[in-house]
Short mmCIF file of C-alpha atoms in Angstrom, two decimals:
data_model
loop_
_atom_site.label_atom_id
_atom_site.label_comp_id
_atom_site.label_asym_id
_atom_site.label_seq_id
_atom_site.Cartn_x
_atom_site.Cartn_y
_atom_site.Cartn_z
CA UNK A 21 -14.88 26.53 25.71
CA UNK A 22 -14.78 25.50 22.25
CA UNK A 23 -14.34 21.27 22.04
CA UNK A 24 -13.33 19.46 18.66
CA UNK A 25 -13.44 15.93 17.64
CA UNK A 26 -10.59 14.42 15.09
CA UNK A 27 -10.96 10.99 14.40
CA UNK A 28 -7.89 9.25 12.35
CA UNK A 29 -8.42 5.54 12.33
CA UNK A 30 -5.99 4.62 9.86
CA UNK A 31 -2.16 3.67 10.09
CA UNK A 32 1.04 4.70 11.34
CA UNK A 33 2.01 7.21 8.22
CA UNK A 34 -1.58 8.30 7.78
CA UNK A 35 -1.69 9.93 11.63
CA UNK A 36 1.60 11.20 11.27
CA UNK A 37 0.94 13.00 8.28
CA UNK A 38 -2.27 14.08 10.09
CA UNK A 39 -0.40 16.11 12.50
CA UNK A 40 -0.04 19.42 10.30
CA UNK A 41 -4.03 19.64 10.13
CA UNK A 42 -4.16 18.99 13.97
CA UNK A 43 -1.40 21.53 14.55
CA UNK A 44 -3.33 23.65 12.38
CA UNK A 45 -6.66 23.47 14.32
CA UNK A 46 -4.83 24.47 17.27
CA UNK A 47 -3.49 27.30 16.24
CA UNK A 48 -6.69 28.42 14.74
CA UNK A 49 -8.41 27.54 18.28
CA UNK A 50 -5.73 27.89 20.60
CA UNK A 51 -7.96 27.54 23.56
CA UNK A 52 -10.15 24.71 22.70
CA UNK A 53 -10.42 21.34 23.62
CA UNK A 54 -9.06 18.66 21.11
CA UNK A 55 -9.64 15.55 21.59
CA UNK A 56 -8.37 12.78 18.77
CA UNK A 57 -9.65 9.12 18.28
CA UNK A 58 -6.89 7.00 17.03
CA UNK A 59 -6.64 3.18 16.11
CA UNK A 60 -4.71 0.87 18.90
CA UNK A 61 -2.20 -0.05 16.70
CA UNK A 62 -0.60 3.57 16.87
CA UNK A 63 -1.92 4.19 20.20
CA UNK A 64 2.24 4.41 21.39
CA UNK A 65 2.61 7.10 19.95
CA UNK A 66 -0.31 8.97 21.73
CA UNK A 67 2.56 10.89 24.18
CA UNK A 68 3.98 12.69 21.47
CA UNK A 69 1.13 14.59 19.79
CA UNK A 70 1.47 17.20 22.18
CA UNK A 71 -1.48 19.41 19.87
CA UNK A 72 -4.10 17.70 21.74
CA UNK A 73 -5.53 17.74 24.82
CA UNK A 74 -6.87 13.95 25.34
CA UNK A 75 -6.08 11.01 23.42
CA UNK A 76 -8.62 7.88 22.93
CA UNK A 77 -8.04 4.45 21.39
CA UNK A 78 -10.38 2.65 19.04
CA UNK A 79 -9.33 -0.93 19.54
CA UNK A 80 -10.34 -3.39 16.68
CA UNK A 81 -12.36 -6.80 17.59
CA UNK A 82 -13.37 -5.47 21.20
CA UNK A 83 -16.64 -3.77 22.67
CA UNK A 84 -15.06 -0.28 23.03
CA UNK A 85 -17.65 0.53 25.25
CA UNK A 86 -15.78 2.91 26.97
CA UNK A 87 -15.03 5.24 23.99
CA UNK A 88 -18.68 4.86 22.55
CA UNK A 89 -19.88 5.82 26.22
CA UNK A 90 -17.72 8.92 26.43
CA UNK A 91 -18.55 10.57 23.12
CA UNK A 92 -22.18 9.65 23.70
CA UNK A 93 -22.00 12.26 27.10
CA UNK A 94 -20.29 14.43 25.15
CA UNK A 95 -20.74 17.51 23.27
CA UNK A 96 -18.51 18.60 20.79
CA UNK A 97 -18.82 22.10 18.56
CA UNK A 98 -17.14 20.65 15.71
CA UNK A 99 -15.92 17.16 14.73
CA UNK A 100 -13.29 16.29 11.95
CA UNK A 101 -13.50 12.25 10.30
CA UNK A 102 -10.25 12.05 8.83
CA UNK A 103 -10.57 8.33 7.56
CA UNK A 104 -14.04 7.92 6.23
CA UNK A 105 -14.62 4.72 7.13
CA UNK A 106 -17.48 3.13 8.32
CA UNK A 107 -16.48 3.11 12.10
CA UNK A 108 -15.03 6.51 11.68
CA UNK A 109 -18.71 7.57 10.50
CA UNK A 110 -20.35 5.84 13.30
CA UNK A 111 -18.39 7.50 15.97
CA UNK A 112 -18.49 11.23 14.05
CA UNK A 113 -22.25 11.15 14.22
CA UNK A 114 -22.26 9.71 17.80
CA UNK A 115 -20.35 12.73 18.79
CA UNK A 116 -23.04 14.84 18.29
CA UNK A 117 -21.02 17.55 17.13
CA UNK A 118 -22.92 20.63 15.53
CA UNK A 119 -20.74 20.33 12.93
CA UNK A 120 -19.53 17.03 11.57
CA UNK A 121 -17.27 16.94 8.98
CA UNK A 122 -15.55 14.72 6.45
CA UNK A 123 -14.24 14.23 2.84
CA UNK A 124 -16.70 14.10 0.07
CA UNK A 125 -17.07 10.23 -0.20
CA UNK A 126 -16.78 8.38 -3.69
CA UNK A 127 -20.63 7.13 -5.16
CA UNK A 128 -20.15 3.52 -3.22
CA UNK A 129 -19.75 5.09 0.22
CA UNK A 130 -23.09 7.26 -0.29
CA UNK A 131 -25.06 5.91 3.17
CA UNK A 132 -22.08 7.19 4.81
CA UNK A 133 -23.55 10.91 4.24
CA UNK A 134 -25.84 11.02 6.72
CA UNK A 135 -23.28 10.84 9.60
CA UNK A 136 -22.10 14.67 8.36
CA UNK A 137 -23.43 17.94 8.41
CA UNK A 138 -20.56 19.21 6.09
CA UNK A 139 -18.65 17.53 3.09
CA UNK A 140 -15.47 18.99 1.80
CA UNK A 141 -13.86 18.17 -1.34
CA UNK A 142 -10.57 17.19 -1.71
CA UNK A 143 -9.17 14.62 -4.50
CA UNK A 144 -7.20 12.25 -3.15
CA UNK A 145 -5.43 11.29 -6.09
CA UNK A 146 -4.68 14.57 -6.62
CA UNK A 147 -2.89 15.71 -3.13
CA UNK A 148 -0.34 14.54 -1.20
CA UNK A 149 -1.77 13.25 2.13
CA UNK A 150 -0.46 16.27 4.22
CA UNK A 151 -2.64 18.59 1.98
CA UNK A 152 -5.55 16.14 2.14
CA UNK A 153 -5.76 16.25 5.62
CA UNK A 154 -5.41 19.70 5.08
CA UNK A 155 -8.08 20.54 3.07
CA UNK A 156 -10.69 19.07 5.92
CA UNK A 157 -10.31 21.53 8.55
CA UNK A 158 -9.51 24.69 6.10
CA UNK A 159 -13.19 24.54 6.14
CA UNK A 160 -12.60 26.52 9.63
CA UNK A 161 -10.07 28.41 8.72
CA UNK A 162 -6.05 28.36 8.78
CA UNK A 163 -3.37 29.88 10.47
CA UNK A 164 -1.39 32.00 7.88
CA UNK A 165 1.78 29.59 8.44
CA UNK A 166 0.86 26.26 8.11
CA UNK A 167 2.09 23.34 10.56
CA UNK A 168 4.81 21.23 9.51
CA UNK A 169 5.02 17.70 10.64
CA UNK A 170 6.52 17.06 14.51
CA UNK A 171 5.99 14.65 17.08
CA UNK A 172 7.45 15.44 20.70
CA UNK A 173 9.02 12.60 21.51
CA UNK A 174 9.22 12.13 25.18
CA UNK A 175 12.13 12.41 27.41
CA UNK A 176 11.38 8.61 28.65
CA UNK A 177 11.55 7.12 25.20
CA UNK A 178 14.71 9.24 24.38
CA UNK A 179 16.51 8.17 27.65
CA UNK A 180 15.17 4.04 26.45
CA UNK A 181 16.60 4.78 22.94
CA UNK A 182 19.97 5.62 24.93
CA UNK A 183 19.92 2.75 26.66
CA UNK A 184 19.15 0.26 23.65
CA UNK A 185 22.27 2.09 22.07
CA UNK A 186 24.03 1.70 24.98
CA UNK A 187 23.35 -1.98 25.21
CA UNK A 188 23.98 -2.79 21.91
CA UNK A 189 27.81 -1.09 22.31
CA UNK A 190 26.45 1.81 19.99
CA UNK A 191 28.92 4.84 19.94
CA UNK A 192 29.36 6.30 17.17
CA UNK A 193 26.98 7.66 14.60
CA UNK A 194 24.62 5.08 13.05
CA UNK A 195 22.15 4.68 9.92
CA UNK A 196 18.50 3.21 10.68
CA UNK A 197 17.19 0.78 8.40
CA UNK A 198 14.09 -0.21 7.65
CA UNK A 199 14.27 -3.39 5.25
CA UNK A 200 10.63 -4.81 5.76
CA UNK A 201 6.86 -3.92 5.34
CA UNK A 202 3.39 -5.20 5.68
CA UNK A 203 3.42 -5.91 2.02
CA UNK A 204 5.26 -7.74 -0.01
CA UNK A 205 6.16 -5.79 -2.64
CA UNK A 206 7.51 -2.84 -0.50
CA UNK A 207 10.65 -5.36 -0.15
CA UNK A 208 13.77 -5.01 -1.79
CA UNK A 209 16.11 -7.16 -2.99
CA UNK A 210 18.47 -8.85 0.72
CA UNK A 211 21.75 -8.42 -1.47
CA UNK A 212 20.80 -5.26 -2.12
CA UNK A 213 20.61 -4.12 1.31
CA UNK A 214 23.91 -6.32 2.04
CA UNK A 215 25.73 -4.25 -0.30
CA UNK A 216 24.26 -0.80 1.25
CA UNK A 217 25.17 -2.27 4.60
CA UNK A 218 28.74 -2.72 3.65
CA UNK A 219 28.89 0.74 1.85
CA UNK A 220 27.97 2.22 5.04
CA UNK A 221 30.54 0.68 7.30
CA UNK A 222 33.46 2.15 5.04
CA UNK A 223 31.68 5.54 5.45
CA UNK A 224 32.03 4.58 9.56
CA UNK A 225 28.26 4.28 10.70
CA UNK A 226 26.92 1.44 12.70
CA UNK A 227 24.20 -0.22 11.03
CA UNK A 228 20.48 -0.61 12.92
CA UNK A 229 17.99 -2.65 11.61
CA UNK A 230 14.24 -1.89 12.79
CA UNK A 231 11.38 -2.98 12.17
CA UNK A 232 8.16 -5.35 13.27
CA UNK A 233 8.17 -8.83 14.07
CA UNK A 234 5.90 -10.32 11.68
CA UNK A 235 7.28 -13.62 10.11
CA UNK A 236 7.54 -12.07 6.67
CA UNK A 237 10.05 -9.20 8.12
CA UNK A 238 11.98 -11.46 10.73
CA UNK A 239 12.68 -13.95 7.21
CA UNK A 240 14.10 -10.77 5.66
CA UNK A 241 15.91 -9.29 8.44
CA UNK A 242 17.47 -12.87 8.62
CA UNK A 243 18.67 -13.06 5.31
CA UNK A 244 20.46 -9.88 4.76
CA UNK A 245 22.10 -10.68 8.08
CA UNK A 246 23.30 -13.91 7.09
CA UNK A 247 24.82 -11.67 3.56
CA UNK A 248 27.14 -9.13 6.03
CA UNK A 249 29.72 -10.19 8.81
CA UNK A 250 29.81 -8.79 11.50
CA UNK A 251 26.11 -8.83 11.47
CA UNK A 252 23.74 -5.48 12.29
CA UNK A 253 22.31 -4.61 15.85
CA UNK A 254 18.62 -6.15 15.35
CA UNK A 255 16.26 -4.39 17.34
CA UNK A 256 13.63 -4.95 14.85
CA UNK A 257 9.99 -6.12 16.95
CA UNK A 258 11.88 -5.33 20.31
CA UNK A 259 11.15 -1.75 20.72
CA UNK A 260 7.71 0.47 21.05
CA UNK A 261 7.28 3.14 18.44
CA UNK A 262 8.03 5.65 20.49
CA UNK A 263 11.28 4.85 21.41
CA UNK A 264 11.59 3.44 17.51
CA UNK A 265 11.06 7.21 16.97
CA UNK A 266 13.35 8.76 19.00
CA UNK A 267 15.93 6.02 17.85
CA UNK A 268 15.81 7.33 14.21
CA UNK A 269 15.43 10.82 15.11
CA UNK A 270 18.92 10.27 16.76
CA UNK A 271 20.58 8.89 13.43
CA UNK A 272 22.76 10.14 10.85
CA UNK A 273 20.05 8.96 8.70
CA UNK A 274 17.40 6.77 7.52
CA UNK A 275 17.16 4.16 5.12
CA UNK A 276 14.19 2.52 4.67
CA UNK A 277 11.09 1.84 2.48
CA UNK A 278 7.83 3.65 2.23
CA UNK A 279 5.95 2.47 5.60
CA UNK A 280 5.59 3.66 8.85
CA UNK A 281 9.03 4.18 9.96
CA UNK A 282 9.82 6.02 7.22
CA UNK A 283 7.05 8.94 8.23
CA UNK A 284 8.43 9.01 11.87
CA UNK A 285 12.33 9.84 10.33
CA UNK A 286 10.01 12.88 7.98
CA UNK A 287 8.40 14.09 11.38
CA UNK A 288 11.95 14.26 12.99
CA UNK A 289 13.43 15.64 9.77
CA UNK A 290 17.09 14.04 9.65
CA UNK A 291 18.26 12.96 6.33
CA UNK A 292 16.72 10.15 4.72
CA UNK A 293 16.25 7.86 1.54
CA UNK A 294 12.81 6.39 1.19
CA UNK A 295 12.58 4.00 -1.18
CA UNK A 296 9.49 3.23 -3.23
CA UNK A 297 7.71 0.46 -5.10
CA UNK A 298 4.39 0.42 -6.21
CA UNK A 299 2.95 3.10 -3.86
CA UNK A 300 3.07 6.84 -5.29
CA UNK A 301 5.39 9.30 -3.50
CA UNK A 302 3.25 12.07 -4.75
CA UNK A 303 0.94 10.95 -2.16
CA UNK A 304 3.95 9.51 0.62
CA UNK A 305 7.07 11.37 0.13
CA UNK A 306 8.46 13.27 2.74
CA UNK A 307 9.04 17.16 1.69
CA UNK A 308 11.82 18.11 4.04
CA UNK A 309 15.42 19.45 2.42
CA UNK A 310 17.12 16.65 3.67
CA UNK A 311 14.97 13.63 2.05
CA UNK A 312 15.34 11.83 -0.62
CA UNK A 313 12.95 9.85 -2.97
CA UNK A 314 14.16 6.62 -5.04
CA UNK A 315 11.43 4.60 -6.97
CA UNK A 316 12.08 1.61 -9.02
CA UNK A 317 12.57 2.53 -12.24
CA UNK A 318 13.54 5.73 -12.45
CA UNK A 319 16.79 6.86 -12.26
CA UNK A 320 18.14 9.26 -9.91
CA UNK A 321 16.75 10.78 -6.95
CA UNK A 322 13.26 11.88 -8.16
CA UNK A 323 12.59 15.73 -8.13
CA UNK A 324 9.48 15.87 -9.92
CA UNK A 325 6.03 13.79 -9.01
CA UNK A 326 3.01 13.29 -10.65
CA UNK A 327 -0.18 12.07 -9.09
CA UNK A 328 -0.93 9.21 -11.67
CA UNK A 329 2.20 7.92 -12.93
CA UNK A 330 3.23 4.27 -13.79
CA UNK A 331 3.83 2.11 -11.19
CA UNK A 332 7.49 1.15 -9.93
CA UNK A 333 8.71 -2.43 -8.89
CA UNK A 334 11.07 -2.34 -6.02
CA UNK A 335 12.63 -4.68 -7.92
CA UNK A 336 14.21 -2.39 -10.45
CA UNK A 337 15.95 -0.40 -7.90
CA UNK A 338 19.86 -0.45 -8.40
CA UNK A 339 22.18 -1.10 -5.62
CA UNK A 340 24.16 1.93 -6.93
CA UNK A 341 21.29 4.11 -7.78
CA UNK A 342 21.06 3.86 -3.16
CA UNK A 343 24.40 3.92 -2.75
CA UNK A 344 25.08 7.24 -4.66
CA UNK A 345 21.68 8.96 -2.65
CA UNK A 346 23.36 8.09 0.68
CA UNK A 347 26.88 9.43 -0.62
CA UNK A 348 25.07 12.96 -1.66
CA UNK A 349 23.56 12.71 2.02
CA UNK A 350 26.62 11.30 3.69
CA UNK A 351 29.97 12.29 2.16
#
């Protein structure tokens, strides 16, 4: 029996938008076994990538001795380092595999090399990350319809999203939002969102806000409720991503800026408005009919994207420029 390797150490939207090439490999091997490396910080969602037969978790800051134990008595045909890191490279060549493969690296990450037996090239800049990921395992071969992205969410995290709607007196349809971010400048202005949060109760949707429960996002969540009366249901840092997921892929639509949550409303395809700062959508964007891309800036709901263009400021985004995406979505 054929057994692959894929190792994806990086975030939320990065393994989600990994799925296609994971989906791909197992339709080109339909009988192998896949096993995929993932960091612990998406290690909820591990239930619903379905494409793969076992699931291990790289945890930062601990021994991992486990993981490190099982690829050492293991023997893999082929292995796939989606992250090209230096841990990533460490556990590629541990695997053994007879092939180990990986991006061409840039001229500062040259010691990495030696942890591959095959390099494939691929511009970063110059693909979105769906194609990226892509480009690694067309090196053997692709089915003639390529994967789109999916997670299976489970029937347990569906059944908790019903309940947290359920609790929370939700029923009607609802809008997810997503108001807050690792960084900074992925935020955008709280009167803003006040004023999309009112817009939305005259269309008659209930109003979820999501999210983590860092101190930056709880301050933000806090101030746009204190903007709106009656407030939103806050569920934000109370649920796991899974049932996060199956929360938004139960909405009438998404709302949100570029980050993780935004890539879990692309894999469940409802409509959604992802709004973007400094980070490129060329790269981010979700490519389903029923999404739509806003950058700061620019006017309109972009339709064309360029893989170097001038950065955006979230800043510059109109409160109407929102309001008249959801209305094309909405009304």
């Amino acid at each position: 029996m054929v057994s692959l390797l894929a190792i994806q150490l990086k975030r939320i939207g990065d393994l989600v938008l990994t799925l296609p090439a994971l989906e791909a490999l197992r339709h080109s091997y339909p009988a192998a076994r896949i096993t995929l490396i993932i960091d612990g910080g998406c290690a909820e969602l591990a239930p619903a990538i379905r494409c793969v037969d076992r699931v291990l978790i790289y945890r930062k800051g601990r021994p991992n001795l486990k993981l490190w134990s099982r690829l050492f008595l293991k023997c893999y045909d082929a292995a796939f380092d989606f992250s090209g890191t230096d841990r990533s490279s460490a556990l590629t060549w541990l695997s053994k595999a007879r092939k180990r493969i990986a991006f061409e690296p840039g001229p500062k990450n040259e010691l990495r090399i030696g942890s591959y037996t095959h390099l494939v090239e691929s511009p970063v800049l110059e693909r979105h990350t769906v194609d990226h990921n892509l480009d690694l395992v067309s090196s053997v071969g692709l089915p003639p319809n390529v994967p789109d992205l999916q997670l299976e969410i489970p029937k347990f995290a569906r059944a908790r999203a019903r309940d947290v709607l359920r609790h929370h007196g939700v029923n009607s349809p609802y809008v997810v939002l997503h108001v807050g971010a690792a960084r900074a400048e992925k935020y955008w202005k709280r009167e803003s969102w006040a004023a999309v949060i009112r817009h939305l109760r005259t269309l008659q949707r209930t109003c979820i806000l999501i999210g983590g429960s860092s101190p930056m996002e709880r301050e933000a969540i806090s101030e746009v409720q204190a903007l709106v009366e009656p407030k939103c249901v806050d569920v934000a840092g109370q649920l796991s991503l899974l049932v996060s997921a199956a929360l938004i892929a139960g909405a009438d639509l998404f709302v949100g800026v570029d980050s993780g949550p935004s890539h879990l409303a692309a894999a469940a395809k409802i409509s959604q408005i992802t709004l973007f700062g400094p980070t490129n959508p060329f790269h981010w964007r979700a490519r389903h009919a029923r999404s739509l891309v806003l950058q700061g800036g620019k006017n309109n709901p972009l339709t064309e994207f360029e893989p170097d263009p001038p950065a955006g400021n979230l800043k510059d985004l109109s409160t109407d420029e929102v309001i008249h995406a959801i209305n094309l979505l909405l009304v």
